[in-house]
PDB file of C-alpha atoms and ligand atoms in Angstrom:
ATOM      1  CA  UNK A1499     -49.517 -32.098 -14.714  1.00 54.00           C
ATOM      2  CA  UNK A1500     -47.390 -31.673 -17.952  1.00 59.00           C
ATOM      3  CA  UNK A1501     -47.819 -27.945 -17.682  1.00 60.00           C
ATOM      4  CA  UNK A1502     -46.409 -28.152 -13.646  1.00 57.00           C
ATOM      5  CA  UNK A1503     -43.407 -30.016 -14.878  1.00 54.00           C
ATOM      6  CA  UNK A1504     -42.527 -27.713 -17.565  1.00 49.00           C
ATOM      7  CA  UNK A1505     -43.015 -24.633 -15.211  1.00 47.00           C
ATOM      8  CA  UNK A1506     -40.970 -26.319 -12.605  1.00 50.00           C
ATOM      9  CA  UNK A1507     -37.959 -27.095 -15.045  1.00 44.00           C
ATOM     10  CA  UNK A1508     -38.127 -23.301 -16.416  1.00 48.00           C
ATOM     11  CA  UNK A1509     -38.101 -22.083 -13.283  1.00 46.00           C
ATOM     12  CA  UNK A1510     -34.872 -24.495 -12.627  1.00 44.00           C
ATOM     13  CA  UNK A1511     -33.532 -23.350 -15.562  1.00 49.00           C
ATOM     14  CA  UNK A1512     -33.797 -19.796 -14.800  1.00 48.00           C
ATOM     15  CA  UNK A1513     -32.796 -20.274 -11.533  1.00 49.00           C
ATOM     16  CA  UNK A1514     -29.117 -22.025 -11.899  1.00 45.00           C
ATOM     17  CA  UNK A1515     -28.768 -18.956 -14.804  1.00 48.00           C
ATOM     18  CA  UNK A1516     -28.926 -16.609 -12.365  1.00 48.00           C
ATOM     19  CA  UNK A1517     -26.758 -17.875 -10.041  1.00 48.00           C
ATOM     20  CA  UNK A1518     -24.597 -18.369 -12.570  1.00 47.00           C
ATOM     21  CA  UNK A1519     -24.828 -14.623 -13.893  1.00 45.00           C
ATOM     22  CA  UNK A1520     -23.987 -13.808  -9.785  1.00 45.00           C
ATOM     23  CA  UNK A1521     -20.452 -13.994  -9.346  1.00 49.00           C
ATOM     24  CA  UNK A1522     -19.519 -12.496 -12.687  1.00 52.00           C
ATOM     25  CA  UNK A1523     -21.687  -9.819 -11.769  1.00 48.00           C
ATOM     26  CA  UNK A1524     -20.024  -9.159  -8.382  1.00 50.00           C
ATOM     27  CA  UNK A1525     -16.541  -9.373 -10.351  1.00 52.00           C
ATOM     28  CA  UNK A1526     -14.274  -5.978  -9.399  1.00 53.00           C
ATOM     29  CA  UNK A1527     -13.212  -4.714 -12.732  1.00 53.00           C
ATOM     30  CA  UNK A1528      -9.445  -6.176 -13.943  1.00 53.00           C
ATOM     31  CA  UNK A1529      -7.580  -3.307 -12.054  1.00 54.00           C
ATOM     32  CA  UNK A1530      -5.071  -2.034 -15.348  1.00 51.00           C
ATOM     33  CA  UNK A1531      -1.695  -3.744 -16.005  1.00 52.00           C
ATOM     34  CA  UNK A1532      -0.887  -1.017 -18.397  1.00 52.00           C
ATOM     35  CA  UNK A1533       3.131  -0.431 -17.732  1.00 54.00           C
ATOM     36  CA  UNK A1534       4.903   2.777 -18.819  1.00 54.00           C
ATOM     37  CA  UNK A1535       5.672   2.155 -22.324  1.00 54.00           C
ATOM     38  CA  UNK A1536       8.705   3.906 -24.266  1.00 54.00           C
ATOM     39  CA  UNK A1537       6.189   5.594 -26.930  1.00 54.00           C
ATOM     40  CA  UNK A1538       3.656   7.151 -24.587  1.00 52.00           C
ATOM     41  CA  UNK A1539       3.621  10.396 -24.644  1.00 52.00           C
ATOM     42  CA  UNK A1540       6.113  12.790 -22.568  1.00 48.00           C
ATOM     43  CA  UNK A1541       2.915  14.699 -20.834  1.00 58.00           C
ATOM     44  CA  UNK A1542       1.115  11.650 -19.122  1.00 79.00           C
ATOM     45  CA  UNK A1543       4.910  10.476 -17.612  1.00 93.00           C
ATOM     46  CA  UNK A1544       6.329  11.656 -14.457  1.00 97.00           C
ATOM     47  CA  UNK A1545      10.219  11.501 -14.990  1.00 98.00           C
ATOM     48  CA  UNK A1546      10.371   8.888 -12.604  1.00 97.00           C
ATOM     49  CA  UNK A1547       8.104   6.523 -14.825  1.00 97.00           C
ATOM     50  CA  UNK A1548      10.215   7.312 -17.819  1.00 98.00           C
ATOM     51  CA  UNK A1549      13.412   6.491 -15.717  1.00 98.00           C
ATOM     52  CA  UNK A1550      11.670   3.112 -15.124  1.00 98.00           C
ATOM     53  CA  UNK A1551      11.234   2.097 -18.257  1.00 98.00           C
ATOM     54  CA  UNK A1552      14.412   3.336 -19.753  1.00 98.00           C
ATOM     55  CA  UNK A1553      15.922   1.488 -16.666  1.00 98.00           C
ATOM     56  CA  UNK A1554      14.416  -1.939 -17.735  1.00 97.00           C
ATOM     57  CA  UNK A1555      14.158  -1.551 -21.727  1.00 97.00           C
ATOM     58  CA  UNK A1556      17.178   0.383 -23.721  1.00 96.00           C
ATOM     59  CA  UNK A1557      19.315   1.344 -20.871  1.00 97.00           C
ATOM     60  CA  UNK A1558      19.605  -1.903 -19.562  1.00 97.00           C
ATOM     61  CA  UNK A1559      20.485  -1.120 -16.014  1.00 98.00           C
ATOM     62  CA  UNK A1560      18.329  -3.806 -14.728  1.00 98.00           C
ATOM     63  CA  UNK A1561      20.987  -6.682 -15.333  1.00 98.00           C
ATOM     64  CA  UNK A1562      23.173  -4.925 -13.151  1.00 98.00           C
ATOM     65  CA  UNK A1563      21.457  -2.673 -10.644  1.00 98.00           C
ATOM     66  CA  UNK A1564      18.722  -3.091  -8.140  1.00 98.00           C
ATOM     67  CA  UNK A1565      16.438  -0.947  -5.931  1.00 97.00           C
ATOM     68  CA  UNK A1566      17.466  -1.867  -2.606  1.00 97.00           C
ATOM     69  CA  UNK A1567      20.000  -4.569  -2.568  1.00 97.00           C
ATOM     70  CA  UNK A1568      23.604  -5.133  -4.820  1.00 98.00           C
ATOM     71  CA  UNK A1569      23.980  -7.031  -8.300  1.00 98.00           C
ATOM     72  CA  UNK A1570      26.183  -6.304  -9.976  1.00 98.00           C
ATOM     73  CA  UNK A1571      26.406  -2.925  -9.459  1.00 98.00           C
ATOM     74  CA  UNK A1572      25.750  -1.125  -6.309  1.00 98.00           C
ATOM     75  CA  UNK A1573      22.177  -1.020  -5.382  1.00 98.00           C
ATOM     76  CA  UNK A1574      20.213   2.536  -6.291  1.00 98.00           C
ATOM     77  CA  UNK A1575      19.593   3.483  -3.131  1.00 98.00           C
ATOM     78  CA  UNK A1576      23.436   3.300  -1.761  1.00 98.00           C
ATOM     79  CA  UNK A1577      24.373   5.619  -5.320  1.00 98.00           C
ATOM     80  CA  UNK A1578      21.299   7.780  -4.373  1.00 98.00           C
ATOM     81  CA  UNK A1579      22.243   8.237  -1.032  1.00 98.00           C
ATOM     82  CA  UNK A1580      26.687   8.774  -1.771  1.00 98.00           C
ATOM     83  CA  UNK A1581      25.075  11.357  -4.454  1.00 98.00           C
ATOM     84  CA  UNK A1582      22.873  12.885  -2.522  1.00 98.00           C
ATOM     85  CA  UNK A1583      25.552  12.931   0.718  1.00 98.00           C
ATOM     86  CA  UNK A1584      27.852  14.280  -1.693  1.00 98.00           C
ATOM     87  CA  UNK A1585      25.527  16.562  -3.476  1.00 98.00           C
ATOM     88  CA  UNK A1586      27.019  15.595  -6.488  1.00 98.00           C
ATOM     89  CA  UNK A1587      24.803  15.086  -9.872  1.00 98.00           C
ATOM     90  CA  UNK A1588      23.939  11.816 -11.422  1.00 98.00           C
ATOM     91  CA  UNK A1589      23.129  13.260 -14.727  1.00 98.00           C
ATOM     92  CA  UNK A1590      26.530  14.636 -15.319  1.00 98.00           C
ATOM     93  CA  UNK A1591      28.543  11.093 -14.557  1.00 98.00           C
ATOM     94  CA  UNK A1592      25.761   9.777 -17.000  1.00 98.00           C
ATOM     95  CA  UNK A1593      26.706  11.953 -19.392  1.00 98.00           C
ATOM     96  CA  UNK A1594      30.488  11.289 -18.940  1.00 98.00           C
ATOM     97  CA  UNK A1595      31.353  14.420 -17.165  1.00 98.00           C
ATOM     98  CA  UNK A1596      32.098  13.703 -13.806  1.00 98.00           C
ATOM     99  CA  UNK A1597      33.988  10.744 -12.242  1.00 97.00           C
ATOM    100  CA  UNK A1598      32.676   7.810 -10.506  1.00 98.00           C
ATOM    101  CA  UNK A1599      31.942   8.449  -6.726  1.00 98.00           C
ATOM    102  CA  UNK A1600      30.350   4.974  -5.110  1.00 98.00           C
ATOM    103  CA  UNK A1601      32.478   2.495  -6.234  1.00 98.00           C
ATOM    104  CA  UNK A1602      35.416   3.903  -8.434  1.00 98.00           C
ATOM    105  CA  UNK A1603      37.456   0.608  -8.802  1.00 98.00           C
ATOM    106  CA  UNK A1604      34.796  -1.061 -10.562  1.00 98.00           C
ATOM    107  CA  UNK A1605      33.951   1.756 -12.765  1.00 98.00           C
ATOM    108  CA  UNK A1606      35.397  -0.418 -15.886  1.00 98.00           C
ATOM    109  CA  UNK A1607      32.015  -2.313 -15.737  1.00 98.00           C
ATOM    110  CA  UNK A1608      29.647   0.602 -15.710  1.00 98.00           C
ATOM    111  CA  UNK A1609      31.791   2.500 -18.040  1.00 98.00           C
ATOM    112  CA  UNK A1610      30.392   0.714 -21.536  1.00 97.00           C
ATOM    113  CA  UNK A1611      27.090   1.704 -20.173  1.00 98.00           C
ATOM    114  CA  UNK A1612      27.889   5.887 -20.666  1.00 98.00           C
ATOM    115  CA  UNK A1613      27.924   5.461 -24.285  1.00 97.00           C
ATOM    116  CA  UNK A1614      24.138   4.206 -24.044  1.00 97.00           C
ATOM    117  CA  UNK A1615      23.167   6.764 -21.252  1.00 98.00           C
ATOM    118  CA  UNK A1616      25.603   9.506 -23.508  1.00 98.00           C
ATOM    119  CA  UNK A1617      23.319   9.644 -26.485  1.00 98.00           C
ATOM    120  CA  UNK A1618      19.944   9.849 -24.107  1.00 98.00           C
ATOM    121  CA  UNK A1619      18.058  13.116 -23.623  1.00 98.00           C
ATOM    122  CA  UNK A1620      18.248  15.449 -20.842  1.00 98.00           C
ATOM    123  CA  UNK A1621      14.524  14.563 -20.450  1.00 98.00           C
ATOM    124  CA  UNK A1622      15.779  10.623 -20.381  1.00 98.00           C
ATOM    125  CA  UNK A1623      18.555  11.394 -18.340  1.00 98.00           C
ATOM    126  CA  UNK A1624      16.397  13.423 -15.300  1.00 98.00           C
ATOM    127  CA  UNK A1625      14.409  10.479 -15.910  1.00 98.00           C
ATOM    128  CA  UNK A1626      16.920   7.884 -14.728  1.00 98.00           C
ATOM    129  CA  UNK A1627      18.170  10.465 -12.317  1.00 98.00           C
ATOM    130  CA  UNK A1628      14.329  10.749 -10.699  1.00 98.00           C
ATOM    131  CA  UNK A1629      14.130   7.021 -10.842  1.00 98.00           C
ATOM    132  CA  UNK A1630      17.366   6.404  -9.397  1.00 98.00           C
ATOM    133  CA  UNK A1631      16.559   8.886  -6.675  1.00 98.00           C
ATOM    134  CA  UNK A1632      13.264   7.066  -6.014  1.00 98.00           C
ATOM    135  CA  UNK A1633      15.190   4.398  -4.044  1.00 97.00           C
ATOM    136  CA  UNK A1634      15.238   7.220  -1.229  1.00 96.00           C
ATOM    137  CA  UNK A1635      11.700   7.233  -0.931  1.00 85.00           C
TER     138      UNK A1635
HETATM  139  C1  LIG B 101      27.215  -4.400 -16.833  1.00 82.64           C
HETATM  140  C2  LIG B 101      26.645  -4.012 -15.563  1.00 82.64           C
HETATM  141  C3  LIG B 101      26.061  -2.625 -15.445  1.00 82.64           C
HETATM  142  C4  LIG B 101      25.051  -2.048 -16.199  1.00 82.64           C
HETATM  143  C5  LIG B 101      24.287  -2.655 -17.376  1.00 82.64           C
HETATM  144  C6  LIG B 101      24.807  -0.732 -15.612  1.00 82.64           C
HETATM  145  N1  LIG B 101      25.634  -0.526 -14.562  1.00 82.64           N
HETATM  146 FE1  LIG B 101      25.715   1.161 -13.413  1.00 82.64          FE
HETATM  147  N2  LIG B 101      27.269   0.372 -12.374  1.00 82.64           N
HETATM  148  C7  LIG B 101      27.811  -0.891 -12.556  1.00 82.64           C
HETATM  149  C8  LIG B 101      28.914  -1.082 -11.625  1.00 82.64           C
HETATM  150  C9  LIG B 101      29.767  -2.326 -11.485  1.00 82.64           C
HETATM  151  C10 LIG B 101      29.034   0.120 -10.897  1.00 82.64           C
HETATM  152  C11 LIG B 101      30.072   0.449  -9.815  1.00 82.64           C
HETATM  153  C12 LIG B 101      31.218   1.201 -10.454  1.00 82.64           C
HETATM  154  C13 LIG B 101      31.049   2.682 -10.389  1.00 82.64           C
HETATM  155  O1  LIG B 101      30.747   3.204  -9.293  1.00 82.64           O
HETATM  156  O2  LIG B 101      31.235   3.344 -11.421  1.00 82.64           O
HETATM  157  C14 LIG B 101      27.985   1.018 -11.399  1.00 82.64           C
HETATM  158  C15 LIG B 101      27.769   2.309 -10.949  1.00 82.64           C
HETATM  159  C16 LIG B 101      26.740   3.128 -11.344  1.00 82.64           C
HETATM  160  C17 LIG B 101      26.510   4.458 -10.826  1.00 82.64           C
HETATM  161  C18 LIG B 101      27.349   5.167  -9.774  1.00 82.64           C
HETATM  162  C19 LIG B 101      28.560   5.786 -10.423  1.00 82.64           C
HETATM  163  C20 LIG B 101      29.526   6.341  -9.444  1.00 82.64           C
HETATM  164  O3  LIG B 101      29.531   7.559  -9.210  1.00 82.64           O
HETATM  165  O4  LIG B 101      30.359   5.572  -8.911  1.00 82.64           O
HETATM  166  C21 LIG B 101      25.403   4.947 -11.451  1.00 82.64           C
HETATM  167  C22 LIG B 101      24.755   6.304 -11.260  1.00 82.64           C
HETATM  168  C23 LIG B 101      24.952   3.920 -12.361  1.00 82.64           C
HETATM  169  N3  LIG B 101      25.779   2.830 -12.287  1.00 82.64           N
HETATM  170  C24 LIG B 101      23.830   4.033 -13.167  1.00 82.64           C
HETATM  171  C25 LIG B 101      23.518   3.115 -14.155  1.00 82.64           C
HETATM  172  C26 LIG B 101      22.455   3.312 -15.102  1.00 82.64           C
HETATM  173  C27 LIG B 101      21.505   4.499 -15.113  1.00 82.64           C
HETATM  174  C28 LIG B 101      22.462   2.228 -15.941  1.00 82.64           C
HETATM  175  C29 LIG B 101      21.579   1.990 -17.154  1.00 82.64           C
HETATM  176  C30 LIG B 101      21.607   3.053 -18.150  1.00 82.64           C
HETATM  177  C31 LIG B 101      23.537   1.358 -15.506  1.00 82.64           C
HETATM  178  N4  LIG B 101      24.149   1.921 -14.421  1.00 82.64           N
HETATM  179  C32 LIG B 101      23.857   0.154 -16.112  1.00 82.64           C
HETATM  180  C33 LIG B 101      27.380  -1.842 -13.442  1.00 82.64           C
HETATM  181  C34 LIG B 101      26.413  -1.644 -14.424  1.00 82.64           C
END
């Protein structure tokens, strides 16, 4: 009778285990939160990912502009879409080239912002350019 019992309760035992080991088992791997970081290297980025992470870490842009609707500054897709109506080039009033097109009588706010974007890369520059563009999409 002892024997029974001690079958019975290692049979419980092994039972509850494995429907404990179930779910974790059925578990879809963690899908990857990895985000664009500012040291990865140039190969594995498209331009548009570097624009995004320029656009939230040094640059800064994301205090003032958003995708799709207006902050502080106009929204990226209505300075994609003057730019792109215009055919004018993004890079260049980034680099302090060419004057302000969307919204010139506020251009005292953005203007701090070209010394930061002045001393960027052409690489970091298309970058925000692609990313900025990416509001089209
Ligand atoms: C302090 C707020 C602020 C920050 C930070 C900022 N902007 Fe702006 N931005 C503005 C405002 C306001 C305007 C509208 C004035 C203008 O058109 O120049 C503007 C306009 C622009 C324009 C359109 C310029 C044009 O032709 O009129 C572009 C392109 C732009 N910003 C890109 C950027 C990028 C890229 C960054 C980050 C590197 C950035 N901005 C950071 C406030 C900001």
């Amino acid at each position: 009778m002892k024997k029974v019992a001690i079958i019975a309760i290692a049979f419980l035992a092994f039972a509850c285990k494995k429907q404990e080991a179930e779910p974790f088992g059925k578990q879809e791997p963690a899908p990857s939160t990895e985000a664009p970081s500012e040291g990865m290297a140039a190969q594995s980025q498209t331009p548009e990912q570097l624009g995004e992470v320029l656009f939230n870490g040094k640059g800064t842009c994301v205090a003032c502009h958003k995708m799709d609707t207006k902050l502080i500054g106009p929204s990226f897709k209505d300075i994609a879409t003057i730019y792109k109506d215009k055919n004018a080039s993004i890079i260049s009033f980034l680099k302090g080239e060419s004057e302000a097109i969307v919204d010139p009588a506020q251009f005292a706010v953005m203007q701090p912002n070209l010394v930061v974007t002045k001393a960027m890369s052409d690489d970091e520059l298309k970058g925000l350019e692609a990313y900025i563009n990416s509001a089209l999409k």
